[in-house]
């Protein structure tokens, strides 16, 4: 799902597995984060070669405790899931885990965030399992209108033996949210910016026999695509008050133009997260060709109750919009007038990263003026005319791109989800113990493979003797 830098190291992260460390120079696989022995029983017993875990597509790197925080999800009989916090110090194959009793999620833990003192976990309620669909029937389950958010003190986790339960404090968030980010400083409360997904149900996909929102047969190339938003998206800031169960909304943006909020670019340095100034958001516009009448029928009542629930007659333009943190005032906008363009996955690149003479204590990945304005927004744009990457001055997005990189000969890219910036380096960091994936292989599953597939496993492992012996 996403690239996650950790200093000079790079990880590939997803909802349906452990994070995987990759070589930042050629993306070769280095090893998974944590052994199955320390992660504990798999989420589901699928009988595959490797244990299966539901996790988070967006773990976080703690710059002060020098660790990675993520989660493991365990299903309940009613198809909700319970959260377990997972902590990895990056040094060997061991992780620490803490079950969080009562932390039920109906969707997933797609995104997690943190402050100096708290982990911030939320139910990403935009994808829910439908038991009837699992058994081969038609999908009828719809997304929630409100989801849970949990705060967990980091000090409490680290003072508790691994494997022991830790209590989390619950809050409510509405509407459902795909991605969110907390301000690092939390002395005055836990301040979170939410990129909500109003009536965007990722449990549904476009089918080849669907009619789109305008009543036309769907384009064949969209079959299998995720279902896009049926209502405009909300951007909000909320302050949560630990120990009280209370939260205070401080800003909210939603309009007839804010369709399909996709992703955002922000300054991920500790300086930028401590005092965020600008937040850059990509909206992909109203996309009637990626909305099915079959799904609209299931949401008719909720759409009719929504003041912005009507649908424009024509596709809407996408936009890169800059908001000032604190009040979410719009300070810059660049629109993509061609509605066949699909801007996706912006990332922030700081100007002059690394310590300088004027700021010797600045972290390596902070720019000269941290906060989301002193640098560049790098934005991929998908188009049938050819893939391109546009670069904007982060402080002057409304001026348009200052540079564009175009793919040769109209080269296209089918889809883009998430991007990240990291400082260049010569090669992978080899100073840490890595997990040998052979140790997590299921020997019974290996033995049941065809000879051809078994040879492929041996080739990846580098030694058939080690695999056949089932070494752990």
Short mmCIF file of C-alpha atoms in Angstrom, two decimals:
data_model
loop_
_atom_site.label_atom_id
_atom_site.label_comp_id
_atom_site.label_asym_id
_atom_site.label_seq_id
_atom_site.Cartn_x
_atom_site.Cartn_y
_atom_site.Cartn_z
CA UNK A 1 0.00 0.00 0.00
CA UNK A 2 2.63 2.55 1.03
CA UNK A 3 6.36 3.25 1.33
CA UNK A 4 7.52 4.12 4.87
CA UNK A 5 11.01 5.62 5.37
CA UNK A 6 12.82 5.20 8.68
CA UNK A 7 15.98 7.24 8.44
CA UNK A 8 18.01 5.45 5.77
CA UNK A 9 15.74 2.41 5.83
CA UNK A 10 12.62 1.83 3.74
CA UNK A 11 9.58 -0.35 4.42
CA UNK A 12 6.64 -1.47 2.30
CA UNK A 13 3.46 -1.55 4.37
CA UNK A 14 -0.02 -2.96 3.86
CA UNK A 15 -3.19 -3.92 5.72
CA UNK A 16 -2.84 -7.67 5.16
CA UNK A 17 0.64 -8.48 6.40
CA UNK A 18 3.64 -7.46 8.42
CA UNK A 19 5.69 -4.48 7.19
CA UNK A 20 8.49 -5.57 4.86
CA UNK A 21 11.90 -3.91 4.76
CA UNK A 22 13.17 -3.29 1.23
CA UNK A 23 16.42 -2.04 -0.24
CA UNK A 24 15.83 1.69 -0.93
CA UNK A 25 18.08 1.55 -4.00
CA UNK A 26 16.45 -1.33 -5.92
CA UNK A 27 13.41 -2.30 -3.78
CA UNK A 28 14.73 -5.81 -3.22
CA UNK A 29 13.14 -7.58 -0.25
CA UNK A 30 15.32 -7.60 2.89
CA UNK A 31 13.00 -9.07 5.50
CA UNK A 32 9.68 -8.84 7.32
CA UNK A 33 9.27 -6.93 10.55
CA UNK A 34 9.17 -9.36 13.45
CA UNK A 35 8.98 -13.13 13.54
CA UNK A 36 5.72 -15.03 13.71
CA UNK A 37 6.87 -16.42 17.05
CA UNK A 38 6.77 -12.92 18.55
CA UNK A 39 3.75 -11.61 16.61
CA UNK A 40 1.77 -14.52 18.00
CA UNK A 41 -1.00 -16.56 16.36
CA UNK A 42 -1.96 -15.44 12.85
CA UNK A 43 -5.11 -13.42 12.30
CA UNK A 44 -6.54 -16.22 10.18
CA UNK A 45 -5.34 -19.79 9.72
CA UNK A 46 -5.23 -19.93 5.92
CA UNK A 47 -2.80 -22.82 5.60
CA UNK A 48 -0.43 -20.84 3.40
CA UNK A 49 3.34 -20.80 3.25
CA UNK A 50 3.57 -17.83 5.61
CA UNK A 51 1.39 -16.75 8.56
CA UNK A 52 -1.33 -14.24 7.71
CA UNK A 53 -1.84 -11.06 9.73
CA UNK A 54 -4.23 -8.14 9.44
CA UNK A 55 -2.15 -5.10 10.34
CA UNK A 56 -1.99 -1.40 9.43
CA UNK A 57 -1.06 0.00 6.04
CA UNK A 58 0.40 3.03 7.82
CA UNK A 59 2.58 2.23 10.84
CA UNK A 60 4.46 5.13 12.41
CA UNK A 61 8.11 5.67 13.27
CA UNK A 62 8.69 7.17 16.71
CA UNK A 63 11.60 9.64 16.41
CA UNK A 64 12.17 9.89 20.17
CA UNK A 65 11.74 6.25 21.22
CA UNK A 66 13.41 5.05 18.00
CA UNK A 67 10.89 2.35 17.22
CA UNK A 68 8.08 1.40 14.87
CA UNK A 69 4.52 1.23 16.18
CA UNK A 70 1.90 -0.81 14.35
CA UNK A 71 -1.01 -3.11 15.17
CA UNK A 72 -2.28 -6.64 14.79
CA UNK A 73 -6.01 -7.33 14.37
CA UNK A 74 -7.77 -10.43 15.71
CA UNK A 75 -11.26 -11.29 14.42
CA UNK A 76 -14.27 -11.81 16.65
CA UNK A 77 -17.19 -14.13 15.83
CA UNK A 78 -19.29 -11.15 14.70
CA UNK A 79 -16.55 -10.18 12.18
CA UNK A 80 -15.44 -7.15 14.16
CA UNK A 81 -11.77 -7.17 15.14
CA UNK A 82 -9.80 -6.38 18.29
CA UNK A 83 -6.59 -4.37 18.29
CA UNK A 84 -3.18 -5.37 19.61
CA UNK A 85 -0.36 -2.81 19.65
CA UNK A 86 2.93 -4.02 18.13
CA UNK A 87 6.28 -2.33 18.87
CA UNK A 88 9.53 -3.07 17.01
CA UNK A 89 12.87 -1.50 17.86
CA UNK A 90 14.35 -2.25 14.44
CA UNK A 91 17.26 -4.28 15.76
CA UNK A 92 16.25 -7.95 15.49
CA UNK A 93 13.35 -10.33 14.82
CA UNK A 94 11.46 -9.66 18.06
CA UNK A 95 8.42 -7.48 18.54
CA UNK A 96 6.54 -6.60 21.72
CA UNK A 97 2.74 -6.83 21.76
CA UNK A 98 -0.04 -5.52 24.01
CA UNK A 99 -3.70 -6.56 23.46
CA UNK A 100 -6.19 -3.72 23.92
CA UNK A 101 -9.37 -5.25 25.37
CA UNK A 102 -12.61 -3.76 24.13
CA UNK A 103 -11.04 -1.93 21.18
CA UNK A 104 -13.42 -3.18 18.53
CA UNK A 105 -13.13 -2.06 14.91
CA UNK A 106 -15.71 -2.86 12.26
CA UNK A 107 -13.49 -2.01 9.30
CA UNK A 108 -9.72 -1.95 9.64
CA UNK A 109 -6.88 -0.03 11.28
CA UNK A 110 -5.69 1.30 7.95
CA UNK A 111 -3.96 4.34 9.45
CA UNK A 112 -2.44 4.97 12.86
CA UNK A 113 -0.83 8.12 14.20
CA UNK A 114 1.00 9.35 17.27
CA UNK A 115 1.90 12.27 19.47
CA UNK A 116 4.84 12.53 21.81
CA UNK A 117 2.94 10.62 24.51
CA UNK A 118 0.06 8.79 22.80
CA UNK A 119 -0.69 6.33 20.04
CA UNK A 120 -3.79 7.27 18.06
CA UNK A 121 -5.71 4.33 16.56
CA UNK A 122 -8.99 4.54 14.66
CA UNK A 123 -11.47 2.28 12.96
CA UNK A 124 -11.28 2.91 9.22
CA UNK A 125 -14.93 2.14 8.70
CA UNK A 126 -14.87 2.51 4.90
CA UNK A 127 -14.33 -1.20 4.32
CA UNK A 128 -16.47 -3.72 6.17
CA UNK A 129 -16.69 -7.45 5.64
CA UNK A 130 -20.07 -8.75 4.46
CA UNK A 131 -20.65 -12.37 5.57
CA UNK A 132 -23.17 -12.94 2.78
CA UNK A 133 -20.67 -11.75 0.18
CA UNK A 134 -17.97 -13.99 1.66
CA UNK A 135 -20.32 -16.95 1.14
CA UNK A 136 -20.93 -16.01 -2.50
CA UNK A 137 -24.00 -13.80 -2.12
CA UNK A 138 -24.68 -10.17 -2.96
CA UNK A 139 -23.16 -7.44 -0.84
CA UNK A 140 -25.57 -5.41 1.30
CA UNK A 141 -23.40 -4.16 4.21
CA UNK A 142 -22.81 -0.40 4.19
CA UNK A 143 -20.25 1.76 5.98
CA UNK A 144 -20.71 3.29 9.41
CA UNK A 145 -21.68 6.90 10.02
CA UNK A 146 -19.50 7.02 13.16
CA UNK A 147 -16.35 5.13 14.12
CA UNK A 148 -14.17 4.67 17.19
CA UNK A 149 -10.84 6.36 17.91
CA UNK A 150 -8.56 5.14 20.71
CA UNK A 151 -5.77 6.85 22.65
CA UNK A 152 -3.12 4.69 24.32
CA UNK A 153 -0.34 6.21 26.48
CA UNK A 154 3.09 5.11 25.25
CA UNK A 155 4.56 5.15 28.74
CA UNK A 156 1.86 2.74 29.90
CA UNK A 157 2.67 0.36 27.06
CA UNK A 158 6.39 0.39 27.74
CA UNK A 159 5.86 -0.09 31.49
CA UNK A 160 3.71 -3.18 30.85
CA UNK A 161 5.21 -6.61 30.05
CA UNK A 162 4.78 -7.69 26.44
CA UNK A 163 1.71 -9.87 26.03
CA UNK A 164 -0.21 -8.19 28.86
CA UNK A 165 -3.38 -6.19 28.29
CA UNK A 166 -3.39 -2.38 28.26
CA UNK A 167 -6.48 -0.17 28.47
CA UNK A 168 -7.29 2.33 25.73
CA UNK A 169 -9.55 5.38 25.95
CA UNK A 170 -12.34 5.52 23.35
CA UNK A 171 -13.65 8.55 21.47
CA UNK A 172 -16.07 8.87 18.54
CA UNK A 173 -15.29 10.28 15.08
CA UNK A 174 -17.71 11.14 12.28
CA UNK A 175 -17.77 10.65 9.36
CA UNK A 176 -15.50 7.69 8.68
CA UNK A 177 -11.89 8.52 7.99
CA UNK A 178 -9.29 6.96 5.76
CA UNK A 179 -6.17 8.91 6.76
CA UNK A 180 -5.34 11.19 9.66
CA UNK A 181 -2.31 12.76 11.30
CA UNK A 182 -1.74 13.97 14.85
CA UNK A 183 0.34 16.95 15.92
CA UNK A 184 3.43 15.75 17.80
CA UNK A 185 3.06 18.15 20.72
CA UNK A 186 0.19 17.11 23.01
CA UNK A 187 0.45 19.26 26.16
CA UNK A 188 -2.82 21.00 25.26
CA UNK A 189 -4.58 17.92 23.93
CA UNK A 190 -4.22 15.50 21.05
CA UNK A 191 -4.82 17.53 17.88
CA UNK A 192 -5.67 15.45 14.81
CA UNK A 193 -6.39 16.40 11.21
CA UNK A 194 -8.82 13.95 9.56
CA UNK A 195 -9.21 13.31 5.84
CA UNK A 196 -12.72 11.88 5.96
CA UNK A 197 -14.22 9.60 3.34
CA UNK A 198 -17.87 10.64 3.39
CA UNK A 199 -19.98 7.93 1.75
CA UNK A 200 -16.98 6.31 0.09
CA UNK A 201 -17.48 2.58 0.56
CA UNK A 202 -14.34 0.67 -0.40
CA UNK A 203 -16.09 -2.64 0.19
CA UNK A 204 -17.81 -2.28 -3.17
CA UNK A 205 -16.00 -2.47 -6.49
CA UNK A 206 -17.03 -1.64 -10.03
CA UNK A 207 -18.43 -4.62 -11.95
CA UNK A 208 -18.32 -5.07 -15.71
CA UNK A 209 -22.13 -5.22 -15.87
CA UNK A 210 -22.67 -2.03 -13.82
CA UNK A 211 -24.30 1.15 -15.01
CA UNK A 212 -22.44 4.26 -13.86
CA UNK A 213 -23.97 7.24 -12.06
CA UNK A 214 -25.05 8.76 -15.38
CA UNK A 215 -26.74 5.56 -16.50
CA UNK A 216 -24.06 4.50 -18.98
CA UNK A 217 -22.42 1.06 -19.09
CA UNK A 218 -19.16 1.28 -17.16
CA UNK A 219 -15.97 1.50 -19.17
CA UNK A 220 -14.41 -1.99 -19.38
CA UNK A 221 -11.08 -0.78 -17.99
CA UNK A 222 -12.77 0.28 -14.73
CA UNK A 223 -14.08 -3.19 -13.89
CA UNK A 224 -12.50 -4.19 -10.57
CA UNK A 225 -11.70 -0.59 -9.61
CA UNK A 226 -12.64 0.55 -6.13
CA UNK A 227 -15.91 2.44 -5.87
CA UNK A 228 -15.36 6.19 -5.61
CA UNK A 229 -17.14 8.73 -3.41
CA UNK A 230 -20.91 9.23 -3.55
CA UNK A 231 -20.75 12.54 -1.64
CA UNK A 232 -18.20 15.36 -1.13
CA UNK A 233 -15.39 14.75 1.35
CA UNK A 234 -14.80 16.45 4.70
CA UNK A 235 -11.50 17.73 6.09
CA UNK A 236 -11.52 18.44 9.82
CA UNK A 237 -9.37 19.20 12.84
CA UNK A 238 -10.33 17.86 16.26
CA UNK A 239 -8.65 18.14 19.67
CA UNK A 240 -9.08 15.11 21.96
CA UNK A 241 -8.72 15.58 25.70
CA UNK A 242 -7.13 12.48 27.28
CA UNK A 243 -8.75 11.25 30.46
CA UNK A 244 -12.05 13.00 29.81
CA UNK A 245 -13.61 11.18 26.85
CA UNK A 246 -14.28 14.61 25.34
CA UNK A 247 -13.22 16.07 22.03
CA UNK A 248 -13.43 19.58 20.57
CA UNK A 249 -13.88 20.11 16.82
CA UNK A 250 -11.90 23.19 15.80
CA UNK A 251 -12.27 23.38 12.01
CA UNK A 252 -14.19 21.69 9.22
CA UNK A 253 -14.14 22.06 5.41
CA UNK A 254 -16.70 20.53 3.05
CA UNK A 255 -18.26 21.96 -0.09
CA UNK A 256 -19.88 21.04 -3.38
CA UNK A 257 -16.37 20.96 -4.90
CA UNK A 258 -14.61 18.68 -2.34
CA UNK A 259 -15.18 15.37 -4.07
CA UNK A 260 -12.90 12.37 -3.62
CA UNK A 261 -10.33 13.65 -1.17
CA UNK A 262 -7.53 11.23 -2.00
CA UNK A 263 -4.32 11.90 -0.09
CA UNK A 264 -2.25 14.73 1.34
CA UNK A 265 1.30 16.02 1.61
CA UNK A 266 2.73 17.23 4.92
CA UNK A 267 6.09 17.71 6.59
CA UNK A 268 6.86 14.40 8.36
CA UNK A 269 9.95 15.66 10.21
CA UNK A 270 9.59 15.93 13.99
CA UNK A 271 9.90 19.70 13.61
CA UNK A 272 7.14 19.75 11.00
CA UNK A 273 4.83 17.56 13.07
CA UNK A 274 5.47 19.63 16.20
CA UNK A 275 4.39 22.87 14.53
CA UNK A 276 2.50 22.07 11.31
CA UNK A 277 1.74 25.13 9.18
CA UNK A 278 0.36 23.95 5.82
CA UNK A 279 -1.52 20.83 4.73
CA UNK A 280 -1.71 20.04 1.01
CA UNK A 281 -4.67 17.94 -0.13
CA UNK A 282 -5.50 16.32 -3.47
CA UNK A 283 -9.15 16.16 -4.49
CA UNK A 284 -9.89 14.01 -7.53
CA UNK A 285 -13.26 15.57 -8.32
CA UNK A 286 -16.67 14.01 -8.93
CA UNK A 287 -16.13 10.80 -10.93
CA UNK A 288 -19.51 9.55 -12.18
CA UNK A 289 -17.91 6.83 -14.31
CA UNK A 290 -16.52 5.18 -11.13
CA UNK A 291 -19.82 5.27 -9.23
CA UNK A 292 -22.34 2.47 -9.84
CA UNK A 293 -26.11 2.83 -9.71
CA UNK A 294 -26.19 -0.56 -7.98
CA UNK A 295 -24.32 0.96 -5.02
CA UNK A 296 -26.16 4.27 -5.08
CA UNK A 297 -29.39 2.35 -4.54
CA UNK A 298 -28.07 0.99 -1.23
CA UNK A 299 -27.23 4.52 -0.06
CA UNK A 300 -30.30 6.35 -1.36
CA UNK A 301 -31.68 7.25 2.08
CA UNK A 302 -28.35 8.59 3.33
CA UNK A 303 -27.76 10.55 0.15
CA UNK A 304 -31.21 12.11 0.31
CA UNK A 305 -30.54 13.18 3.90
CA UNK A 306 -27.20 14.80 2.96
CA UNK A 307 -27.43 18.53 2.08
CA UNK A 308 -24.64 17.90 -0.46
CA UNK A 309 -25.93 14.51 -1.55
CA UNK A 310 -26.88 15.56 -5.09
CA UNK A 311 -24.70 14.58 -8.03
CA UNK A 312 -23.44 17.00 -10.71
CA UNK A 313 -24.34 16.27 -14.32
CA UNK A 314 -20.72 16.32 -15.48
CA UNK A 315 -17.39 15.08 -14.07
CA UNK A 316 -15.70 17.53 -11.70
CA UNK A 317 -12.20 18.92 -11.91
CA UNK A 318 -9.53 17.72 -9.53
CA UNK A 319 -7.47 20.12 -7.43
CA UNK A 320 -4.43 20.46 -5.21
CA UNK A 321 -5.54 22.64 -2.30
CA UNK A 322 -3.39 24.07 0.50
CA UNK A 323 -4.92 24.70 3.94
CA UNK A 324 -3.45 26.57 6.89
CA UNK A 325 -3.38 24.38 9.99
CA UNK A 326 -5.39 25.52 12.98
CA UNK A 327 -8.38 26.97 11.16
CA UNK A 328 -8.13 25.15 7.80
CA UNK A 329 -8.33 28.37 5.82
CA UNK A 330 -7.66 27.78 2.14
CA UNK A 331 -4.46 29.57 1.11
CA UNK A 332 -3.86 28.13 -2.35
CA UNK A 333 -5.52 26.05 -5.06
CA UNK A 334 -4.44 24.61 -8.40
CA UNK A 335 -7.13 22.93 -10.50
CA UNK A 336 -6.73 20.28 -13.18
CA UNK A 337 -9.11 21.50 -15.86
CA UNK A 338 -8.84 18.29 -17.87
CA UNK A 339 -11.22 15.91 -16.11
CA UNK A 340 -9.40 12.92 -17.61
CA UNK A 341 -6.39 13.78 -15.41
CA UNK A 342 -6.24 11.96 -12.08
CA UNK A 343 -3.86 13.63 -9.63
CA UNK A 344 -2.80 11.20 -6.93
CA UNK A 345 -0.45 10.67 -4.00
CA UNK A 346 1.28 13.98 -3.28
CA UNK A 347 4.35 14.09 -1.08
CA UNK A 348 6.23 16.92 0.60
CA UNK A 349 9.96 17.39 -0.02
CA UNK A 350 11.74 19.82 2.34
CA UNK A 351 14.03 22.50 1.00
CA UNK A 352 17.69 21.97 2.04
CA UNK A 353 17.10 19.02 4.40
CA UNK A 354 19.58 18.25 7.12
CA UNK A 355 21.37 20.24 9.80
CA UNK A 356 22.81 23.56 8.70
CA UNK A 357 25.05 26.18 10.25
CA UNK A 358 22.04 28.27 11.22
CA UNK A 359 20.25 25.32 12.90
CA UNK A 360 22.76 22.68 14.01
CA UNK A 361 20.17 20.82 16.10
CA UNK A 362 17.70 20.40 13.26
CA UNK A 363 16.87 16.77 12.43
CA UNK A 364 18.32 15.30 9.28
CA UNK A 365 15.00 15.15 7.44
CA UNK A 366 13.77 18.64 8.31
CA UNK A 367 14.13 21.52 5.89
CA UNK A 368 15.32 25.02 6.61
CA UNK A 369 11.78 26.16 7.42
CA UNK A 370 9.76 23.17 8.72
CA UNK A 371 5.99 22.97 8.76
CA UNK A 372 4.89 22.15 5.21
CA UNK A 373 5.66 25.46 3.48
CA UNK A 374 9.46 25.45 3.07
CA UNK A 375 9.81 22.96 0.24
CA UNK A 376 8.01 21.31 -2.63
CA UNK A 377 4.84 19.33 -3.24
CA UNK A 378 5.62 16.52 -5.68
CA UNK A 379 2.44 15.28 -7.35
CA UNK A 380 2.02 12.35 -9.77
CA UNK A 381 -0.72 12.82 -12.36
CA UNK A 382 -2.26 9.82 -14.13
CA UNK A 383 -3.49 10.40 -17.66
CA UNK A 384 -4.26 8.33 -20.74
CA UNK A 385 -2.07 10.83 -22.59
CA UNK A 386 0.90 9.83 -20.44
CA UNK A 387 2.05 9.78 -16.83
CA UNK A 388 3.68 12.93 -15.47
CA UNK A 389 4.98 14.29 -12.18
CA UNK A 390 4.39 17.94 -11.33
CA UNK A 391 6.38 19.90 -8.74
CA UNK A 392 4.87 22.85 -6.86
CA UNK A 393 6.42 25.41 -4.54
CA UNK A 394 4.72 24.39 -1.28
CA UNK A 395 4.23 28.01 -0.25
CA UNK A 396 2.69 29.03 -3.60
CA UNK A 397 0.62 26.12 -4.89
CA UNK A 398 -1.80 28.47 -6.67
CA UNK A 399 1.01 29.55 -9.01
CA UNK A 400 0.99 26.12 -10.62
CA UNK A 401 3.82 23.66 -11.20
CA UNK A 402 7.35 25.00 -11.34
CA UNK A 403 8.57 21.84 -13.09
CA UNK A 404 7.05 18.82 -14.82
CA UNK A 405 8.57 15.43 -15.52
CA UNK A 406 6.79 13.55 -18.31
CA UNK A 407 7.07 9.89 -19.17
CA UNK A 408 8.40 9.19 -22.68
CA UNK A 409 6.12 8.19 -25.55
CA UNK A 410 2.91 8.49 -23.59
CA UNK A 411 3.81 5.86 -21.00
CA UNK A 412 0.87 5.31 -18.65
CA UNK A 413 0.58 4.11 -15.06
CA UNK A 414 -2.61 2.24 -14.07
CA UNK A 415 -2.92 3.44 -10.47
CA UNK A 416 -0.91 5.31 -7.83
CA UNK A 417 -1.50 4.96 -4.09
CA UNK A 418 0.89 6.72 -1.71
CA UNK A 419 4.34 8.18 -2.13
CA UNK A 420 7.15 9.18 0.22
CA UNK A 421 10.33 11.21 0.21
CA UNK A 422 13.55 10.04 1.80
CA UNK A 423 17.07 11.41 1.77
CA UNK A 424 19.29 9.73 -0.85
CA UNK A 425 21.76 7.11 0.31
CA UNK A 426 24.23 4.72 -1.29
CA UNK A 427 22.64 1.42 -0.30
CA UNK A 428 20.75 -0.54 2.34
CA UNK A 429 21.62 -0.29 6.01
CA UNK A 430 23.23 -3.63 6.86
CA UNK A 431 23.93 -3.01 10.55
CA UNK A 432 20.81 -4.78 11.83
CA UNK A 433 19.77 -8.38 12.22
CA UNK A 434 17.13 -9.32 9.64
CA UNK A 435 14.39 -11.93 9.86
CA UNK A 436 15.15 -14.94 7.67
CA UNK A 437 11.79 -15.75 6.10
CA UNK A 438 12.65 -19.47 6.11
CA UNK A 439 12.04 -19.47 9.84
CA UNK A 440 8.37 -18.55 9.34
CA UNK A 441 7.64 -21.01 6.52
CA UNK A 442 4.97 -23.62 7.16
CA UNK A 443 6.83 -26.91 6.41
CA UNK A 444 3.57 -28.79 5.80
CA UNK A 445 2.50 -26.21 3.23
CA UNK A 446 5.92 -26.41 1.53
CA UNK A 447 5.69 -30.20 1.36
CA UNK A 448 2.25 -29.97 -0.27
CA UNK A 449 3.50 -27.79 -3.15
CA UNK A 450 4.04 -29.07 -6.65
CA UNK A 451 7.69 -29.79 -7.47
CA UNK A 452 7.85 -26.63 -9.60
CA UNK A 453 6.54 -24.40 -6.82
CA UNK A 454 8.76 -26.10 -4.25
CA UNK A 455 11.79 -25.34 -6.42
CA UNK A 456 10.70 -21.69 -6.52
CA UNK A 457 10.59 -21.59 -2.71
CA UNK A 458 14.03 -23.19 -2.56
CA UNK A 459 15.36 -20.61 -5.00
CA UNK A 460 14.07 -17.71 -2.91
CA UNK A 461 15.40 -19.28 0.27
CA UNK A 462 18.77 -19.95 -1.31
CA UNK A 463 18.95 -23.43 0.19
CA UNK A 464 16.59 -26.36 -0.33
CA UNK A 465 18.09 -28.17 2.66
CA UNK A 466 17.09 -25.35 5.02
CA UNK A 467 13.52 -25.28 3.73
CA UNK A 468 13.01 -29.04 3.76
CA UNK A 469 14.41 -29.23 7.27
CA UNK A 470 11.86 -26.62 8.37
CA UNK A 471 14.48 -24.70 10.34
CA UNK A 472 13.12 -21.96 12.56
#
